[in-house]
Coordinates of C-alpha atoms in Angstrom, one line a residue:
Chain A
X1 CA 116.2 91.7 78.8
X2 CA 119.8 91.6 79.5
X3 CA 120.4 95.3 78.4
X4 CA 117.7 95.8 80.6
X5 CA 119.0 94.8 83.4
X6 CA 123.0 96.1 83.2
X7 CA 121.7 99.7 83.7
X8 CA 120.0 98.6 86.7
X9 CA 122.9 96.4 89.0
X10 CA 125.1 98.5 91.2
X11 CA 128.4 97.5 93.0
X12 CA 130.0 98.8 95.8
X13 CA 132.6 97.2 98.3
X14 CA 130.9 97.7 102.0
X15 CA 134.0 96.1 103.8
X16 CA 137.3 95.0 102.7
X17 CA 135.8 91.8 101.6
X18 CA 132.1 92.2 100.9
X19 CA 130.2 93.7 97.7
X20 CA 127.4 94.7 97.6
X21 CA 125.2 94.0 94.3
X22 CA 122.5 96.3 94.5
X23 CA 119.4 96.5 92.2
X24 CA 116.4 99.2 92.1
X25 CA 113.9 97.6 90.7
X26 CA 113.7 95.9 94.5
X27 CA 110.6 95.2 96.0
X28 CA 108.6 98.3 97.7
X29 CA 109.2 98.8 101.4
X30 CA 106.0 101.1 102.0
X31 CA 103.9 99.5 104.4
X32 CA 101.6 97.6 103.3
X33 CA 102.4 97.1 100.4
X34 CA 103.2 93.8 98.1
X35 CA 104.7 94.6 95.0
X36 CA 107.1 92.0 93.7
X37 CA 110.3 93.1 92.0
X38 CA 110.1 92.5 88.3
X39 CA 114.0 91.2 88.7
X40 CA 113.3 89.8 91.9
X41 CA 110.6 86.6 91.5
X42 CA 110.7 83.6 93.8
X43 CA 112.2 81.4 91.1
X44 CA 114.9 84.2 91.0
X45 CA 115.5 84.4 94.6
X46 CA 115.5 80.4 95.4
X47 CA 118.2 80.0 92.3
X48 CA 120.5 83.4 93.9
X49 CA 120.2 81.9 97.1
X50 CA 120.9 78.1 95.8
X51 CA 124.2 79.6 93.9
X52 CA 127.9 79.3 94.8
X53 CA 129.8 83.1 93.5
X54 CA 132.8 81.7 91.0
X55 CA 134.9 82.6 93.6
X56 CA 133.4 80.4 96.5
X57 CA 132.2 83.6 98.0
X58 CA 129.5 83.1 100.2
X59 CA 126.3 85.0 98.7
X60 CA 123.7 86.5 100.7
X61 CA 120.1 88.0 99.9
X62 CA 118.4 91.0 101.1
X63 CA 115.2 92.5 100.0
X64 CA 117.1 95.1 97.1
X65 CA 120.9 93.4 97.4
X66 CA 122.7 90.5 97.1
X67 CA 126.3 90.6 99.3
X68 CA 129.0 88.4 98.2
X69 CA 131.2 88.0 101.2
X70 CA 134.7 86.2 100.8
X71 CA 136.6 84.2 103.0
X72 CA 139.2 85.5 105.2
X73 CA 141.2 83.0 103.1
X74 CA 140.5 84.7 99.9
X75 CA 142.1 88.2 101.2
X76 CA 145.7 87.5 99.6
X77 CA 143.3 86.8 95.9
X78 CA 141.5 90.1 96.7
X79 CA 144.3 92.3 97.6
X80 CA 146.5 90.9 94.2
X81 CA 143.5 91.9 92.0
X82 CA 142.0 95.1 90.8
X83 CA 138.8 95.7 92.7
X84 CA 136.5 97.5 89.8
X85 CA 137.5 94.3 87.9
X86 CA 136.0 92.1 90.7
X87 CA 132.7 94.6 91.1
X88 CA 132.9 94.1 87.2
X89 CA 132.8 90.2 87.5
X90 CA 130.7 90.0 90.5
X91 CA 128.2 91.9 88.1
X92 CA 128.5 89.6 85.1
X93 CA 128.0 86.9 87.4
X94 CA 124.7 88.1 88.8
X95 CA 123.0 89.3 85.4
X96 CA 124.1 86.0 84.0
X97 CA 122.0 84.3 86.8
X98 CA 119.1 86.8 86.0
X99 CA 119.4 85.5 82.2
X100 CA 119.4 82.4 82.7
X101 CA 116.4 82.6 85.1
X102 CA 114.2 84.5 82.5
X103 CA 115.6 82.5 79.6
X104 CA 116.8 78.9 80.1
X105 CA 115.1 78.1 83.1
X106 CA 111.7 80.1 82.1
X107 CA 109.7 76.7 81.8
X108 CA 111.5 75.3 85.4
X109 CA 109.1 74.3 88.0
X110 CA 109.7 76.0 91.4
X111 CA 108.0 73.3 92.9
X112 CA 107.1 75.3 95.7
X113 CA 106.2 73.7 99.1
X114 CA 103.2 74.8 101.4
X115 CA 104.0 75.3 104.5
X116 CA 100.3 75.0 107.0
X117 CA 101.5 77.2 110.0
X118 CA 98.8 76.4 113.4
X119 CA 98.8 79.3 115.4
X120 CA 97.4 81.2 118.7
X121 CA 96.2 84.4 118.4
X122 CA 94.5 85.2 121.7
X123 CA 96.7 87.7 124.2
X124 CA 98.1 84.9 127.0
X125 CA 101.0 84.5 129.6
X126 CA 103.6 84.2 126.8
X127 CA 102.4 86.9 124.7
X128 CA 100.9 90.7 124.8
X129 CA 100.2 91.4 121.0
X130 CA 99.7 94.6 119.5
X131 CA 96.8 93.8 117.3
X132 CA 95.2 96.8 118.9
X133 CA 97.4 99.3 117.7
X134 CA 97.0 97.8 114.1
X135 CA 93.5 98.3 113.9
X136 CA 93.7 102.3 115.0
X137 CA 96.4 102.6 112.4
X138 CA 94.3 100.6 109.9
X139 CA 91.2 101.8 111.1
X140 CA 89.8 98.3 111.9
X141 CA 89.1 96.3 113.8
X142 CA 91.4 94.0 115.6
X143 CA 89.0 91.3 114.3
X144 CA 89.1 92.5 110.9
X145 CA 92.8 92.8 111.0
X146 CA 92.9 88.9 112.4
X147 CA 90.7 87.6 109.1
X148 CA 93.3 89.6 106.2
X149 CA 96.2 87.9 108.0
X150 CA 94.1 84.5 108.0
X151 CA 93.0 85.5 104.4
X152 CA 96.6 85.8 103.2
X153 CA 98.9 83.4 101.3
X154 CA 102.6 84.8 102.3
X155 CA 105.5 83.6 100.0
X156 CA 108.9 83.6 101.0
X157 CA 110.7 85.9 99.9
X158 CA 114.4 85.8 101.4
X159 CA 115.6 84.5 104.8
X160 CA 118.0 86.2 107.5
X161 CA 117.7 88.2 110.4
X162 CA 118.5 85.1 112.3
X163 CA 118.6 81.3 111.6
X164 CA 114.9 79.9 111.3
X165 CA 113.7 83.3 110.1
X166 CA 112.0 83.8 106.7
X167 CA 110.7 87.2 105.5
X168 CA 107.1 86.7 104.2
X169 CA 105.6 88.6 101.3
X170 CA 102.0 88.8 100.8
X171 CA 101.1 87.7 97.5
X172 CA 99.7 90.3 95.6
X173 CA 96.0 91.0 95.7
X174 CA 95.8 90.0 99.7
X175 CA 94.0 92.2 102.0
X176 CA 96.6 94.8 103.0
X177 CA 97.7 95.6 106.5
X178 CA 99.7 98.7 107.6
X179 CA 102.3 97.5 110.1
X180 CA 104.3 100.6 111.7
X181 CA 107.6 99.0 113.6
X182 CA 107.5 100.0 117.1
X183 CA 109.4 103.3 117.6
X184 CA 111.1 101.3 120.5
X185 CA 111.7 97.6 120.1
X186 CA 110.2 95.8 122.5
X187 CA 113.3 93.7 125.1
X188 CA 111.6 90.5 125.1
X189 CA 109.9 88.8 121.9
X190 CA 109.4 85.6 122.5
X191 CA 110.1 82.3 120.1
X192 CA 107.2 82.1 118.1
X193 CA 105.9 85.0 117.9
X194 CA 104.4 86.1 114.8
X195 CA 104.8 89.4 114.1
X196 CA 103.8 91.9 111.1
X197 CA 106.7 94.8 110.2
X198 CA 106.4 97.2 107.3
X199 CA 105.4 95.0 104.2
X200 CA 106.5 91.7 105.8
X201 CA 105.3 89.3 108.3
X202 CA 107.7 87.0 109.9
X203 CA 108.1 84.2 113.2
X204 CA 110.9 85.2 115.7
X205 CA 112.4 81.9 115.9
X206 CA 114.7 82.7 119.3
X207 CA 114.0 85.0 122.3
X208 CA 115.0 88.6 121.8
X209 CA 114.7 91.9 120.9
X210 CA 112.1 93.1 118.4
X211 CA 110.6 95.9 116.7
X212 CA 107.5 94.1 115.1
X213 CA 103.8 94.2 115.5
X214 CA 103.1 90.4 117.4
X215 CA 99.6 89.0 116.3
X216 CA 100.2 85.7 117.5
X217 CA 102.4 82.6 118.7
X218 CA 102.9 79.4 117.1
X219 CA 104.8 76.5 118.6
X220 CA 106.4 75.8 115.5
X221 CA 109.8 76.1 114.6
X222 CA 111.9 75.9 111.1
X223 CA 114.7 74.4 111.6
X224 CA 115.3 70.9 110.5
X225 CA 116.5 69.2 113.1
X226 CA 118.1 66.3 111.2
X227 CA 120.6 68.5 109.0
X228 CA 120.4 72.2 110.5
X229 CA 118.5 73.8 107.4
X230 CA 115.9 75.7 107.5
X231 CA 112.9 73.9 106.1
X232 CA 111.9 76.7 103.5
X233 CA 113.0 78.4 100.6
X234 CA 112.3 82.1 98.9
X235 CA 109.1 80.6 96.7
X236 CA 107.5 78.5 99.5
X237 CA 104.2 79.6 100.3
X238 CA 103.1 79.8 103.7
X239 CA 99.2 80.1 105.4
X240 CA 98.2 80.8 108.8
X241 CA 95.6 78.5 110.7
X242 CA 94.5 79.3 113.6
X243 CA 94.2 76.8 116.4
X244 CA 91.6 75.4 117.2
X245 CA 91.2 74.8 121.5
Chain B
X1 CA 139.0 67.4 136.0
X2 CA 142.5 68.8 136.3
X3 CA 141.3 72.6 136.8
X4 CA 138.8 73.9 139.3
X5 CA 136.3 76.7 139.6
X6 CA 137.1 78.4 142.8
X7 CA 134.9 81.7 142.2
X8 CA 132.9 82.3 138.4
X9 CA 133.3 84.7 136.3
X10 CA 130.2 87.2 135.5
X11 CA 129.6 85.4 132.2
X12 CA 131.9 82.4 130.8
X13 CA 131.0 80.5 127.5
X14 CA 132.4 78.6 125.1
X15 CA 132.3 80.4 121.7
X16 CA 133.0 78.9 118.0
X17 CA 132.7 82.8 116.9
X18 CA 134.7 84.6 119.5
X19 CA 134.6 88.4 119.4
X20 CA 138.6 88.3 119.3
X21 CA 138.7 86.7 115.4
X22 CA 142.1 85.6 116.1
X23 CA 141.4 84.1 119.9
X24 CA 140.2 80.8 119.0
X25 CA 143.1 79.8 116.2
X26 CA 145.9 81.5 118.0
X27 CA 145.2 79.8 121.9
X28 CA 144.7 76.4 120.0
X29 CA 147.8 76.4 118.1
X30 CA 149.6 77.4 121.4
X31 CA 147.9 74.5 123.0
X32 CA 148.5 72.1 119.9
X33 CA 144.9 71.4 119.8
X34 CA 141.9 72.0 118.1
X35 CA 138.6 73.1 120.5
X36 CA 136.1 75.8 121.3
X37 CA 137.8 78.7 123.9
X38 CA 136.0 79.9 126.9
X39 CA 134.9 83.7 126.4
X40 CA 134.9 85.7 129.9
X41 CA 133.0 89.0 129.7
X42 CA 133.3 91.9 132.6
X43 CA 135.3 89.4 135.2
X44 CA 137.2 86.2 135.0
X45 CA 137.1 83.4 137.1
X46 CA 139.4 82.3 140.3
X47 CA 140.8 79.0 138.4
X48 CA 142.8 76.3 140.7
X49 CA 145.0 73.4 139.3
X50 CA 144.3 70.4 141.2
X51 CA 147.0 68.4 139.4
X52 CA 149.9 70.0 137.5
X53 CA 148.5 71.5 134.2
X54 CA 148.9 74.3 131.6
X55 CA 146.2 77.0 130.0
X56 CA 146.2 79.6 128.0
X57 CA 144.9 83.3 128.2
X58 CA 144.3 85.6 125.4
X59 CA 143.6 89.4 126.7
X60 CA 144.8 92.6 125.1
X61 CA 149.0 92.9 125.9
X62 CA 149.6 94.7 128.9
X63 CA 146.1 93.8 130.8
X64 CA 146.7 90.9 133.2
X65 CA 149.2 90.4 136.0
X66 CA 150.0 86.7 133.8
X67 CA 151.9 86.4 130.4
X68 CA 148.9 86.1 127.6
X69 CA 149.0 84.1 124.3
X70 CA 151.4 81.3 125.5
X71 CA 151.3 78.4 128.0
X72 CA 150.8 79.2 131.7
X73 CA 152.3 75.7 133.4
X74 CA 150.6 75.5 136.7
X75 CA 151.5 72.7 139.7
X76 CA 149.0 70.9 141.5
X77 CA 147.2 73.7 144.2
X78 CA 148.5 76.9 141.9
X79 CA 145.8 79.6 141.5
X80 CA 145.3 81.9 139.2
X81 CA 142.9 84.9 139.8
X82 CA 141.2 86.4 137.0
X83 CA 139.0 88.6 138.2
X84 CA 140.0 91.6 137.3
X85 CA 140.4 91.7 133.4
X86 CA 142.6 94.9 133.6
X87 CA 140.8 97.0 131.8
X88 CA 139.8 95.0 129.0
X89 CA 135.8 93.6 128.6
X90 CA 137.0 90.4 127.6
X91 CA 139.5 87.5 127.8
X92 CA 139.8 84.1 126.2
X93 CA 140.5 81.3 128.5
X94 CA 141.9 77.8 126.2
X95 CA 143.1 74.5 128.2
X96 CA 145.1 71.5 127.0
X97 CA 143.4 68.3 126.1
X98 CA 143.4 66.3 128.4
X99 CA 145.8 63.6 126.6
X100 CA 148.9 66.8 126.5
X101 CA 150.5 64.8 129.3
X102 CA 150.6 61.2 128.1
X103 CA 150.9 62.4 124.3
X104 CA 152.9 65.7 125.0
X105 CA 151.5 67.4 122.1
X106 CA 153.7 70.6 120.9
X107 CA 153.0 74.0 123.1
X108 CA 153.5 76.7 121.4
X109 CA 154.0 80.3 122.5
X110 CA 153.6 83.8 120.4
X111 CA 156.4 85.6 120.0
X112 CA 156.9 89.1 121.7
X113 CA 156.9 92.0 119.4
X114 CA 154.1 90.3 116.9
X115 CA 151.4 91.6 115.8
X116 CA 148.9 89.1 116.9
X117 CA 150.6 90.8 120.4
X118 CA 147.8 93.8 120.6
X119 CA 147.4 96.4 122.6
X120 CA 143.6 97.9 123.6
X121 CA 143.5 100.8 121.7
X122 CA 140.9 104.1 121.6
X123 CA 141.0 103.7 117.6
X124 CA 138.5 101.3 115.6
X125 CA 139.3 101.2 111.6
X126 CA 136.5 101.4 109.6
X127 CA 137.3 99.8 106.2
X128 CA 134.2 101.0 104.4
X129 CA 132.3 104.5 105.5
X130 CA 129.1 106.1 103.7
X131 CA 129.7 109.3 104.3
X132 CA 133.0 110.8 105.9
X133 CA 131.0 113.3 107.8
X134 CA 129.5 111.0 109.9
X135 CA 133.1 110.2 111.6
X136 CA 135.5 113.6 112.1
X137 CA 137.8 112.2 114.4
X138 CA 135.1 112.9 116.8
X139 CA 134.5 110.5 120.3
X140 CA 131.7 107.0 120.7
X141 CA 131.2 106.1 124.2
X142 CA 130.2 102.7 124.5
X143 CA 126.9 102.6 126.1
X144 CA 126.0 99.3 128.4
X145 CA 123.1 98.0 127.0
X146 CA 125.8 95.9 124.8
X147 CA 126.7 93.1 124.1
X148 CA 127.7 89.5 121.5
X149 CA 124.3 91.2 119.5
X150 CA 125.2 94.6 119.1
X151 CA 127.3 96.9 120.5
X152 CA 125.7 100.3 120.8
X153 CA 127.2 103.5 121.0
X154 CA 126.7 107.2 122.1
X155 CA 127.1 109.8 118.9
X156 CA 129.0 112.8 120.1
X157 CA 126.8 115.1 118.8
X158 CA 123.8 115.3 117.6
X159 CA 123.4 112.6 114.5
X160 CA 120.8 112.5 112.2
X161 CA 118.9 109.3 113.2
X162 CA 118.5 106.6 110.0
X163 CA 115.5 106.3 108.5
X164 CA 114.0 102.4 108.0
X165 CA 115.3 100.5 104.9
X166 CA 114.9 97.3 103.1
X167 CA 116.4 94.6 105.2
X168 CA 119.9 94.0 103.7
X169 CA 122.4 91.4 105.0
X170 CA 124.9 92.6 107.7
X171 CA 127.9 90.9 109.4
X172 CA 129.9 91.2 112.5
X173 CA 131.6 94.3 112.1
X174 CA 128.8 96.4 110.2
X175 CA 127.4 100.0 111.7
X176 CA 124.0 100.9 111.7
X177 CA 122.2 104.4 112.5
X178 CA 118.7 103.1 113.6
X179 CA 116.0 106.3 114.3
X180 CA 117.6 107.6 117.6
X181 CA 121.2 108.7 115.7
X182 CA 122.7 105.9 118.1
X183 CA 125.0 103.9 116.1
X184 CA 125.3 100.2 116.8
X185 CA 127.9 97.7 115.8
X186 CA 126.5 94.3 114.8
X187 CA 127.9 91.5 116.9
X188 CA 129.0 87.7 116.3
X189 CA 125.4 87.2 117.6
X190 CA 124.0 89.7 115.7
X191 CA 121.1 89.8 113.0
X192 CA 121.8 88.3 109.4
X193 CA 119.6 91.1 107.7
X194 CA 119.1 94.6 109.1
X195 CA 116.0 97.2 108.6
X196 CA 118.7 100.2 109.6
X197 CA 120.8 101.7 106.9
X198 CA 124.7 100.4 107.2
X199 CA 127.2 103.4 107.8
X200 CA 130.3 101.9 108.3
X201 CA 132.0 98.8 108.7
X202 CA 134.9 98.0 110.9
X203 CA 137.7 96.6 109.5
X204 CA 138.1 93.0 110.2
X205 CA 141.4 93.5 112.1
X206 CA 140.0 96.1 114.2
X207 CA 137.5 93.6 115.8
X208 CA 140.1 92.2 117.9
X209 CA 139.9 96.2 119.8
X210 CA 136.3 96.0 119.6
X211 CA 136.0 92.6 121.4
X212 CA 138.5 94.5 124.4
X213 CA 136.0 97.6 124.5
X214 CA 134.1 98.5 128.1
X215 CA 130.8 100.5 128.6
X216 CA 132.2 104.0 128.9
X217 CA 135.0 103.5 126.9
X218 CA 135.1 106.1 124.0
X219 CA 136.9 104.9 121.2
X220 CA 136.9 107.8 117.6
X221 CA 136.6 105.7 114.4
X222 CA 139.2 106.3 111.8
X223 CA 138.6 105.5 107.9
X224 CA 141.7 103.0 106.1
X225 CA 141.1 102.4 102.5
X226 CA 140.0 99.0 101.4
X227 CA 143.1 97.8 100.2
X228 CA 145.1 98.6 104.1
X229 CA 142.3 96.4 105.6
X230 CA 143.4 93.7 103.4
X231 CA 146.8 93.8 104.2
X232 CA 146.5 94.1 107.9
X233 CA 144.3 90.8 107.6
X234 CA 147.1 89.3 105.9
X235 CA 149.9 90.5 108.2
X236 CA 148.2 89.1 111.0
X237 CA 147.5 85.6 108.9
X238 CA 151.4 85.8 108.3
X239 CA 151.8 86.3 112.4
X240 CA 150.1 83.7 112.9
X241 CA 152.4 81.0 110.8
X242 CA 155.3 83.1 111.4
X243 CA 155.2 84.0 115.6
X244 CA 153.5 80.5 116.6
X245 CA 157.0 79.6 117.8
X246 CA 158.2 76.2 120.3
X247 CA 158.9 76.3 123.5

């Protein structure tokens, strides 16, 4: 396993104080699609995303990275050391984590939550959604398209893009949906939107910008309100219910 | 209140992550405080003091009719007009708390000649490019649909538009070439994970210029290695125990 892996982890400074750890076994990005990475399973992202770097670098994950990003403090350490001896750590650090994920902690429960998401999905005041143009790229109907996203069980798979927002996976053997990114993001999503792009389908949690298909709107938000975090983790699995008027 | 509001400025907020990196630390160690700054973007306001009182500006050197990065002591009726920013996008605005006149907390003021001292400059330092091609010396011009969430800019010539990518993590500072070949800087405000491939980044240092930038300013983007980023970041760290002096 661990030979296995070495060949497969990348490194590569993208600023003076972030690395990028990048891995190819990543998850497909054709649309549609739902292929888990082999490196890459919940109980892998949820302990990368639950770990400190040795160096107290902050890590981040992204669908076929991980970027360790150092403190403005840290820059006198950086500078003072070689920097293919850091990439070289960095490494070691991350395939230890993998290890110990398909070795020690094999047997671990994830205990996953379930997260019930109640949704709109009717067009309204606060939302024009483009379920049209997914069933003449899916050749469907908007109907059918509606049912697969009711149908499917998502599963977090990292968060980002902004605070609240979770990138949801399909797990495999859902219905697919094709969902082409608009060519021109659209000025004004609003929060709560749900929205399908590529292979993922996420919630906009703020008003802005945004490329994605919208299906539908849901007054909830994920946030805690209590402590600031966000109330789900990569391994949480997440189902759509539609409200009922 | 010991300062007034005589005319707004087109957009004023207080910012934990100012576009200037430095803004926030150094206007708070010249005011011998610890608070958020007020971030003026486009104009500034018309302050007046009501009572005698002291505030701080930070603006590119050279920009405003007022000394910047050191105590302005105004008396009781003194206005300062900030409208016009000189040139410059944005300006910090800091004031004392209100307790500097009973407690006298230490001002400070930044000496002349350091290097937290900047000027606006045409040149943005990348610290990390993809592909050296991409940036020959050749002219962005900022376009105006900018702002805190990205800042986009016009290729010179004809760029190869980037094709849609896994969503990796980005920071303030990052470049991305979405479809239309239109580069765009990620903000403060910016997305945590981007669907664009990166380019470039700008080199930390360098944000302090980017924060000054105007729509229609062209600025050409310059590669340092890795290791000159990281010791401009520590001058400037050095600057900022080393110029901080009392006055």
């Amino acid at each position: 396993m661990k030979d296995n892996i070495m060949n497969k982890i990348s490194g590569r400074w993208v600023s003076e104080r972030e690395l990028a750890l990048e891995f190819n076994l990543g998850i497909n990005c054709e649309p549609g699609t739902t292929n888990q990475s082999q490196l890459l399973t919940s109980k892998v992202r949820r302990k990368i995303t639950q770990s400190r770097h040795p160096a107290g670098a902050a890590v981040v994950l992204g669908a076929k990275s991980v970027h360790i990003i150092w403190s403005l403090e840290s820059s006198a350490g950086l500078l003072a050391r070689d920097s293919q001896t850091i990439v070289a750590e960095s490494i070691q650090w991350f395939e230890d984590l993998l290890h110990d994920s398909a070795n020690k902690d094999k047997n671990a429960d994830l205990a996953a939550k379930k997260i019930l998401i109640t949704a709109r999905y009717a067009d309204s005041a606060e939302i024009s959604h483009d379920l049209e143009k997914l069933a003449g790229e899916n050749k469907i109907s908007a109907t059918e398209i509606l049912q697969r996203h009711l149908a499917t069980t998502y599963v977090v798979a990292f968060c980002g893009f902004q605070p609240g927002f979770a990138y949801l996976e399909a797990l495999p053997g859902s219905p697919k949906i094709k969902a082409l990114r608009h060519d021109t993001p659209r000025a004004k999503v609003p929060a709560g939107a749900i929205a399908l792009g590529g292979p993922y389908c996420g919630i906009y949690p703020a008003d802005g910008p945004g490329g994605w298909n919208i299906i539908g709107l849901t007054g909830m938000r994920f946030i805690d309100p209590l402590n600031g975090q966000e109330v789900w983790q990569p391994g949480d699995l997440v189902q759509f219910v539609e409200e009922v008027k | 209140m010991t300062i007034e509001v005589i005319k707004p400025a087109a957009s004023m907020r207080s910012q934990i992550c100012p576009m200037d990196p430095w803004a926030r630390r150094i206007l708070n160690l010249v005011l011998g405080h610890n608070a958020d700054i007020l971030e003026c973007t486009l104009t500034g306001p018309i302050l007046r003091a009501s009572t005698r009182t002291a505030l701080a500006i930070g603006a590119p050197e050279g920009a405003l009719p007022y000394p910047v990065w050191e105590p302005i002591f105004l008396s009781a009726g003194e206005e300062l007009d900030l409208r016009r920013l000189g040139g410059s996008s944005r300006i910090y605005l800091a004031f004392p708390s209100p307790s500097y006149f009973v407690a006298s907390a230490p001002m400070r003021k930044l000496t002349n000649g350091s290097p937290l001292r900047a000027k606006k400059s045409g040149c943005l330092e990348l610290s990390w490019v993809a592909d050296d091609a991409l940036f020959s010396g050749a002219a962005f011009k900022l376009l105006a649909a900018s702002d805190r969430r990205g800042l986009r800019y016009a290729a010179p010539t004809e760029v190869k538009g980037g094709r849609e990518i896994p969503p990796e993590p980005m920071t303030y500072g990052a470049i991305q070439l979405p479809p239309s070949g239109n580069p765009i800087i990620v903000g403060p405000d910016g997305p945590l994970t981007g669907g664009y491939r990166r380019i470039a980044t700008v080199a930390y240092t360098s944000l302090r210029n980017l924060a000054w930038q105007l729509p229609g300013d062209q600025v050409a983007f310059v590669k340092i290695s890795r290791e000159a980023a990281l010791k401009q970041v520590l001058d400037l760290e050095d600057a900022l125990v080393r110029d901080l002096v009392s006055c």
